[in-house]
Coordinates of C-alpha atoms and ligand atoms in Angstrom, one line a residue:
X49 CA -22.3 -6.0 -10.3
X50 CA -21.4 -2.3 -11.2
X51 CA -19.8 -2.7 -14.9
X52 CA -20.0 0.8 -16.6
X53 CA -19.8 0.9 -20.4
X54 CA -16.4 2.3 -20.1
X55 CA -15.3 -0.8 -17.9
X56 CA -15.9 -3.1 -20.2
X57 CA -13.3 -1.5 -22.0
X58 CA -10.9 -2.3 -19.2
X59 CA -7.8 -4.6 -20.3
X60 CA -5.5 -6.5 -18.4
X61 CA -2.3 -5.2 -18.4
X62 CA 0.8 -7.4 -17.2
X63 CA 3.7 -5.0 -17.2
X64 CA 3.6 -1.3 -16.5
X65 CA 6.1 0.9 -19.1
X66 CA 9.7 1.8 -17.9
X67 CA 9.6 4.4 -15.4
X68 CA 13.5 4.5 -14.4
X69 CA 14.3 7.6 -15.7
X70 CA 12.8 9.4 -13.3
X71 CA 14.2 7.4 -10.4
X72 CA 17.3 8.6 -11.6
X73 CA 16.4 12.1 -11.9
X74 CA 15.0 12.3 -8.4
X75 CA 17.5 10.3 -6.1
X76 CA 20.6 9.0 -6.0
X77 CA 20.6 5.3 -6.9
X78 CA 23.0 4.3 -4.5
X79 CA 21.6 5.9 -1.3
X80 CA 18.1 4.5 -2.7
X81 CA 19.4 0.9 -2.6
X82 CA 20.6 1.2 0.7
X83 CA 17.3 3.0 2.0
X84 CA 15.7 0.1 0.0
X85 CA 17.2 -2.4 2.0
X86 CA 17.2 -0.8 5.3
X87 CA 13.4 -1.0 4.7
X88 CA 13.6 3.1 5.2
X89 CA 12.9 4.6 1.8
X90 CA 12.1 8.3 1.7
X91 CA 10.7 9.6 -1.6
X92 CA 10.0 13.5 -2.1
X93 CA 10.4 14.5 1.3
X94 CA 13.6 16.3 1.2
X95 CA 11.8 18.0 -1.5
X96 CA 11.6 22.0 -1.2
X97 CA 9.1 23.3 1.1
X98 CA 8.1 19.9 2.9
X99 CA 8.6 20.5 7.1
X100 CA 7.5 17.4 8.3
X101 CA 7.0 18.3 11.8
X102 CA 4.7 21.4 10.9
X103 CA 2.1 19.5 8.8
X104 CA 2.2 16.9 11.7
X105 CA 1.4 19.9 14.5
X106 CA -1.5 20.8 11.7
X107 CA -2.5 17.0 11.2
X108 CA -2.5 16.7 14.7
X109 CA -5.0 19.5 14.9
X110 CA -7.7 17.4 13.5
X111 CA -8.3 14.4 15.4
X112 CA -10.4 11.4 15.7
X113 CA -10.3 7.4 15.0
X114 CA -7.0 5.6 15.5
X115 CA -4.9 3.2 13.2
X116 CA -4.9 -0.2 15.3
X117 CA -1.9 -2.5 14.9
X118 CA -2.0 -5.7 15.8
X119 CA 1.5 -8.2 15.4
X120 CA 0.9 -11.7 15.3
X121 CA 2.9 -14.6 16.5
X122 CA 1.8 -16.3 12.6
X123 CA 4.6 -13.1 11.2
X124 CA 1.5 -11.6 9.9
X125 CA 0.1 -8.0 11.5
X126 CA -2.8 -6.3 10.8
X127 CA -3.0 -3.0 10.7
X128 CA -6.8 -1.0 11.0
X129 CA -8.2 1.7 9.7
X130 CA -10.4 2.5 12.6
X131 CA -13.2 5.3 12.2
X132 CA -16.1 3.9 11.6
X133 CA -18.6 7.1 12.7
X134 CA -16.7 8.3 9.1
X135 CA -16.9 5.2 7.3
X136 CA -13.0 5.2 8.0
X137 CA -11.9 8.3 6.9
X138 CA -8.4 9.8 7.7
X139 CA -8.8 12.0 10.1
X140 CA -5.0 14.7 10.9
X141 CA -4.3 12.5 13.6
X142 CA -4.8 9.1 12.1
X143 CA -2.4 9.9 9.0
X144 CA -0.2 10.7 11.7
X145 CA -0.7 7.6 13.6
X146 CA 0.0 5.7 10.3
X147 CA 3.3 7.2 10.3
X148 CA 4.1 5.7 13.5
X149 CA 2.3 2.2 12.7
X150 CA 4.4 2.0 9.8
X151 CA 7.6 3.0 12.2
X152 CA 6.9 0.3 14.0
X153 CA 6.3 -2.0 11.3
X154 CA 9.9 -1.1 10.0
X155 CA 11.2 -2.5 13.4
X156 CA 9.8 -5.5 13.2
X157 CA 12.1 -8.1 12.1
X158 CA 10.2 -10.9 12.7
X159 CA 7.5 -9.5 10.0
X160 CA 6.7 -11.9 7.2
X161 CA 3.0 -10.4 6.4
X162 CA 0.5 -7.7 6.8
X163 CA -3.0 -7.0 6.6
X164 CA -4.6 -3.8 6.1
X165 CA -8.3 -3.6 6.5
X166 CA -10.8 -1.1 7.6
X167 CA -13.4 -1.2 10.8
X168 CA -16.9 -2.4 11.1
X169 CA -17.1 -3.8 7.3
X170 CA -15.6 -0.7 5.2
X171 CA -12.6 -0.1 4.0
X172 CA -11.8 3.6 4.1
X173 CA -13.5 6.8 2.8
X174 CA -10.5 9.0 2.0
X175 CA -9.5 11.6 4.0
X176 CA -11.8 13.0 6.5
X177 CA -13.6 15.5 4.4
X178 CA -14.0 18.3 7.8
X179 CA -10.0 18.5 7.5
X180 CA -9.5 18.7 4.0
X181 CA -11.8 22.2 3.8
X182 CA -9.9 23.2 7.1
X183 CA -6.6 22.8 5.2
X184 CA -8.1 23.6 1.1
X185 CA -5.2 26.0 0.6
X186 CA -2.5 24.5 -2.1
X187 CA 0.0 24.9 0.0
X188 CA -1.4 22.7 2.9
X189 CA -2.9 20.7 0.8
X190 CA 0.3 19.9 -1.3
X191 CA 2.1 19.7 2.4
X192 CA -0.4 17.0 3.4
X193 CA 0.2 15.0 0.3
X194 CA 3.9 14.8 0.9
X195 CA 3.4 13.5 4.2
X196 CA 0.7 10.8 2.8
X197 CA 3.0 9.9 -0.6
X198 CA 6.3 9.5 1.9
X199 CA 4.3 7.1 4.5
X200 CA 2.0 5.2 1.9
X201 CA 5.7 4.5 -0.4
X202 CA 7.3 3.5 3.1
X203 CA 4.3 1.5 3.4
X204 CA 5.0 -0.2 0.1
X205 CA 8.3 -0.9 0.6
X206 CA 7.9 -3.1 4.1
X207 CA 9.9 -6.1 3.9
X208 CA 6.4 -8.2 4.8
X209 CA 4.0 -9.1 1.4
X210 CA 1.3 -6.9 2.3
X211 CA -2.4 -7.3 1.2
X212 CA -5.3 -4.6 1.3
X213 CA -8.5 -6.6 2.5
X214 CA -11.5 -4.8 0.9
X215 CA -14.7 -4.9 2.3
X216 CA -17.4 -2.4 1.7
X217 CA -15.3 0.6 0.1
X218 CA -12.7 2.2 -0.6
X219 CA -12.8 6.0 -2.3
X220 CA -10.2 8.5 -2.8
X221 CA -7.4 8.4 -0.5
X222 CA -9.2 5.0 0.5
X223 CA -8.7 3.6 -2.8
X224 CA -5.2 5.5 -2.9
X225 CA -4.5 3.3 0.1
X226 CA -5.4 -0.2 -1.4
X227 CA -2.6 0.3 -3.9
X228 CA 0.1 1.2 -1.2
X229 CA -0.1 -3.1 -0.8
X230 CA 1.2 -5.4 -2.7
X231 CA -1.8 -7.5 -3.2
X232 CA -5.7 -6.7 -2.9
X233 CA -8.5 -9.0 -2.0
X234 CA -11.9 -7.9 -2.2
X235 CA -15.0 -9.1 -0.8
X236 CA -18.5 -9.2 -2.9
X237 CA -19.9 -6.3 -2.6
X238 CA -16.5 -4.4 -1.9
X239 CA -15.5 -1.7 -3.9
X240 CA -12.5 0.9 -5.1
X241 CA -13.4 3.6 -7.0
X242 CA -10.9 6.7 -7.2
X243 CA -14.1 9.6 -6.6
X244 CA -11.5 12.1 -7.0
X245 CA -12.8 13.5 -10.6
X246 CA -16.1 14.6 -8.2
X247 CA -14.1 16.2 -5.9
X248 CA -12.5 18.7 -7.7
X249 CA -9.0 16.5 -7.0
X250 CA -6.2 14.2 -8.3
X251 CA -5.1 11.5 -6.4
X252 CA -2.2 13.2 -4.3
X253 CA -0.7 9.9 -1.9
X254 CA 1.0 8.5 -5.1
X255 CA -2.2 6.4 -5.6
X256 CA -2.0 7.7 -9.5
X257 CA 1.3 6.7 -9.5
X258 CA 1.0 3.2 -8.1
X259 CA -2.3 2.5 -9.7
X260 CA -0.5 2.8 -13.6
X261 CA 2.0 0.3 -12.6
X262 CA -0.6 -1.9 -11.3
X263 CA -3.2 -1.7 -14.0
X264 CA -1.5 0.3 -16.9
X265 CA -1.9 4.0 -18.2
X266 CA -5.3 2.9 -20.2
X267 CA -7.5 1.5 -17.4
X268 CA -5.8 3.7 -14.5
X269 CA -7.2 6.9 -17.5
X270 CA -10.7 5.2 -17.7
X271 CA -10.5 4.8 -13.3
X272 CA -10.0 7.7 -13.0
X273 CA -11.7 9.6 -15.6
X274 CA -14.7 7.9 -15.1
X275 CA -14.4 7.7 -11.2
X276 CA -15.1 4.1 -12.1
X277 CA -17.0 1.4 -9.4
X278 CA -14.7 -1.2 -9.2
X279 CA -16.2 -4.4 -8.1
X280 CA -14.4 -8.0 -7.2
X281 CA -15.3 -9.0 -11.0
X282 CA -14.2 -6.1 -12.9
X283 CA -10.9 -5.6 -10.3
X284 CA -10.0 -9.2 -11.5
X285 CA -10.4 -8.6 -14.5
X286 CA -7.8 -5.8 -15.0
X287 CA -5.8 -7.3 -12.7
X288 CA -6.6 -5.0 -9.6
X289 CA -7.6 -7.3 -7.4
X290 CA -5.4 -10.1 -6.6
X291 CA -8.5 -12.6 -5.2
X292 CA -12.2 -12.6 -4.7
X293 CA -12.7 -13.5 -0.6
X294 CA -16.1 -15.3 0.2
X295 CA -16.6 -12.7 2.9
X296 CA -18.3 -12.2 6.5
X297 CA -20.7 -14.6 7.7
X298 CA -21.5 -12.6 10.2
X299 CA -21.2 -9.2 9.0
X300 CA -18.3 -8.8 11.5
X301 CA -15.9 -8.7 9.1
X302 CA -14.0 -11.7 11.0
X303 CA -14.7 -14.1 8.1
X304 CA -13.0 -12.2 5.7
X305 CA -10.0 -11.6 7.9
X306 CA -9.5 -15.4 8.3
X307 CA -9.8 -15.9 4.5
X308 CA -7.1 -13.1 3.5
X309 CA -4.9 -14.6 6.8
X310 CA -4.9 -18.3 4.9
X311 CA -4.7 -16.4 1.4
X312 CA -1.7 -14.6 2.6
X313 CA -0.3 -17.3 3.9
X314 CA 0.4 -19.7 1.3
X315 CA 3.1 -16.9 0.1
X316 CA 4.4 -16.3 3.6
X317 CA 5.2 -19.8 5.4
X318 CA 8.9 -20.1 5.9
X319 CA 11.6 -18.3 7.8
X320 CA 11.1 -14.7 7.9
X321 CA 14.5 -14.2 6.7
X322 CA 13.8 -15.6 3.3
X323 CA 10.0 -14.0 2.7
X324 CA 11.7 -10.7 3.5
X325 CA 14.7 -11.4 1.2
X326 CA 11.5 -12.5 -1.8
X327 CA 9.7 -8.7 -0.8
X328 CA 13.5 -7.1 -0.9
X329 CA 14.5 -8.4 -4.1
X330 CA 10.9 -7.6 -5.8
X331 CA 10.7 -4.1 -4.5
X332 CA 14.1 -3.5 -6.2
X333 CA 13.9 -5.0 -9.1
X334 CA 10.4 -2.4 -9.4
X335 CA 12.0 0.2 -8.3
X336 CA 15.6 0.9 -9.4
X337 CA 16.9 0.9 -12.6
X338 CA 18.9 -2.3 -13.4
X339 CA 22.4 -2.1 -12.8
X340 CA 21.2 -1.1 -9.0
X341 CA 18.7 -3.8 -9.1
X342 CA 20.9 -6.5 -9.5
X343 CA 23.3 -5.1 -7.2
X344 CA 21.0 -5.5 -4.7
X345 CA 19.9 -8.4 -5.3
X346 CA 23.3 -10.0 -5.3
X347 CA 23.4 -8.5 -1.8
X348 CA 20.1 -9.3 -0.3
X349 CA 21.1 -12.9 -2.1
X350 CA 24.4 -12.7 0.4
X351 CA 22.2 -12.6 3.3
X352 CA 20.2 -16.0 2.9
X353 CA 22.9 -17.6 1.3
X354 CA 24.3 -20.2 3.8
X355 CA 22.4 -19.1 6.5
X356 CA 19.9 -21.7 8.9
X357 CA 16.9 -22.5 6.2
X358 CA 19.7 -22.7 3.1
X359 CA 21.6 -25.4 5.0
X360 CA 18.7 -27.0 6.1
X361 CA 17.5 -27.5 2.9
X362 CA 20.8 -28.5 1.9
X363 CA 21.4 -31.0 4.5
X364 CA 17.8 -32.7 3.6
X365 CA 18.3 -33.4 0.2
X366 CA 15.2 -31.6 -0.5
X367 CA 13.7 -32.6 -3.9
X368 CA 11.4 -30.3 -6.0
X369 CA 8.9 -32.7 -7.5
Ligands
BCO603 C1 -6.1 12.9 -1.6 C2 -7.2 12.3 -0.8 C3 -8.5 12.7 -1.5 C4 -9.8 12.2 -0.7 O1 -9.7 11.2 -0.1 S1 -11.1 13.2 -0.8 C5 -12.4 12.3 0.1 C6 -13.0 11.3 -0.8 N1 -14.1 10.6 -0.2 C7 -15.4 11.0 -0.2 O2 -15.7 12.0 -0.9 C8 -16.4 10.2 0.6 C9 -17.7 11.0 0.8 N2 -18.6 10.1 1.4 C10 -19.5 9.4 0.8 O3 -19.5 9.3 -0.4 C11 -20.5 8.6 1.6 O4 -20.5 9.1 2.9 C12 -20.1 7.0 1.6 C13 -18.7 6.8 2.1 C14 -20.3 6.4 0.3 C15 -21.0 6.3 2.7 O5 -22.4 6.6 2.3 P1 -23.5 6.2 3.3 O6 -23.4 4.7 3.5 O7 -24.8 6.7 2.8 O8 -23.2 6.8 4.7 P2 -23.2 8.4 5.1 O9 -22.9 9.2 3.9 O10 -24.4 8.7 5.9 O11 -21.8 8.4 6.0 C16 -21.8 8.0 7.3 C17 -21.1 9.1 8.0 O12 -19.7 9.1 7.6 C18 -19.4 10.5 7.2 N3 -18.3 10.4 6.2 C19 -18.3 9.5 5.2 N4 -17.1 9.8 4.4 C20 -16.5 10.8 5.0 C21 -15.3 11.5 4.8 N5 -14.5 11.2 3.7 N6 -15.0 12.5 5.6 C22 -15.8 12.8 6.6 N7 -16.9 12.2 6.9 C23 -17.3 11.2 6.1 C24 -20.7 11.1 6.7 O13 -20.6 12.5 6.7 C25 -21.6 10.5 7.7 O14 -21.5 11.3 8.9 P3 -22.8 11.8 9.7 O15 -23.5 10.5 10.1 O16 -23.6 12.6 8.7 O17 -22.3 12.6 10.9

């Protein structure tokens, strides 16, 4: 067990503070509910400066590994981070392949759940460290971040209940990643640790900004400022990790998958219409300031009410013991 002296000052925190203010500042909330819904929420990228196709030609420019995605009949997918020569790292081409992964995971209406995982027993190492000096200027760098922040928050905002399957680690943009799921399940031994203090770096794909609402100002200060090792226990504890897997048998990593499949799908058996509607309603009420929130909500409520699975429940006077 890794437990620095400044983890076991780690708290659980239930409820990250109010952030609405600067939803409002940034977007309109109107067009955000409907981007919301659609499943198609872009954050900063009509910001000035961002030209998504040129950081893609210069992300494309550094290849190497893939992102695998694989849709299952169950209406849970699981999507790979697959380099294992670079314990995972994201290489140019893979962040753009996770673009398109996530494209295609927008299309998908029969989605109720997704896995995220890395290959061969690790999670992910951050971005591949050979592209990050080829593009260390601030203005590539700040370029590449967009691109990460707009796909990891489209991510985010699937309509499936997503869950980051941790095995072996996950540093920097790696740990970054973990938090661009709903829900994390580690594996003994597993570990998230934002390194970016030893880098020289903040965390730049909205992993800072995700990792407060998760676990509050005051651990996500101590994770960060002490490029803390975050094991199952201590991730448990300050309420980082969602579930503590058993893990491979095998080392295969196969184990683990099944585990975080049966996991996952206690909250995702149903129609996919209504575990969407659940992940729809959730991200809003996160996300948008009240009045929006509830507008939505009324709306996403219109599309389940009265459809197949609310009249079927009707029509078997179903009893809630
Ligand atoms: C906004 C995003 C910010 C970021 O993500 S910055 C990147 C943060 N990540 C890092 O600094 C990770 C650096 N790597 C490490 O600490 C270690 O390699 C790590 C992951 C703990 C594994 O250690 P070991 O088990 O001893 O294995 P190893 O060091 O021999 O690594 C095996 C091969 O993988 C390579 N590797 C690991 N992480 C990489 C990365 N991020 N980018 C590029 N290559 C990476 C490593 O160079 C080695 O390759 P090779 O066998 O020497 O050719």
């Amino acid at each position: 067990m890794v437990l620095s002296a400044a983890g076991q000052h780690l708290l659980r925190v239930s409820r990250p503070g109010a952030w609405g203010q600067h939803l409002l500042r940034v977007s309109r909330p109107g067009a955000w509910g409907q981007h919301l819904l659609s499943g198609i929420g872009s954050v900063s990228t009509t910001a000035k400066g961002f030209q998504e196709k040129e950081i893609r030609e210069k992300l494309q420019a550094f290849p190497g590994g893939s992102i695998d995605l694989v849709k299952q009949e169950s209406g849970i997918a699981v999507l790979t981070v697959n380099n294992p020569a670079r314990m995972n790292a994201f290489s140019g081409s893979m962040m753009v392949e996770l673009e398109e992964r996530v494209s295609q995971l927008e299309e998908w209406t029969e989605g109720k759940g997704l896995i995220v995982q890395g290959a061969a027993g690790t999670f992910c190492s951050g971005s591949d460290l050979n592209a990050v000096r080829a593009i260390s200027n601030p203005q590539d760098g700040m370029k590449m971040c967009m691109f990460m922040q707009n796909v990891l928050t489209r991510l985010l905002r699937l309509p499936l209940l997503s869950v980051a399957l941790v095995e072996g680690s996950a540093l920097g943009g790696g740990a970054e990643l973990t938090t661009a799921c709903d829900f994390r399940l580690m594996v003994p031994g597993g570990m998230i640790r934002f390194v970016h203090k030893h880098m020289g770096l903040v965390p730049g794909w909205g992993g800072a900004a995700r990792l407060v609402r998760i676990v509050g100002s005051q651990n996500a200060l101590k994770m960060l400022g002490g490029a803390l090792k975050v094991d199952p226990e201590m991730g448990l504890q300050i309420g980082l990790a969602d579930g503590v897997l058993e893990g491979s048998l095998d080392g295969s990593g196969a184990n683990a998958l099944l585990e975080a499949e049966q996991w996952l799908g206690c909250y995702t058996t149903g129609p996919a219409s209504v575990i969407r509607a659940i992940k729809k309603v959730v991200v809003s009420g996160r996300e948008l300031p009240l009045e929006v929130a509830l507008r939505t909500e009324r709306d996403v409520f219109g599309t389940v009410w009265g459809g197949p699975a609310n009249l079927q429940a009707l029509a078997s006077k179903a009893k809630h013991k």
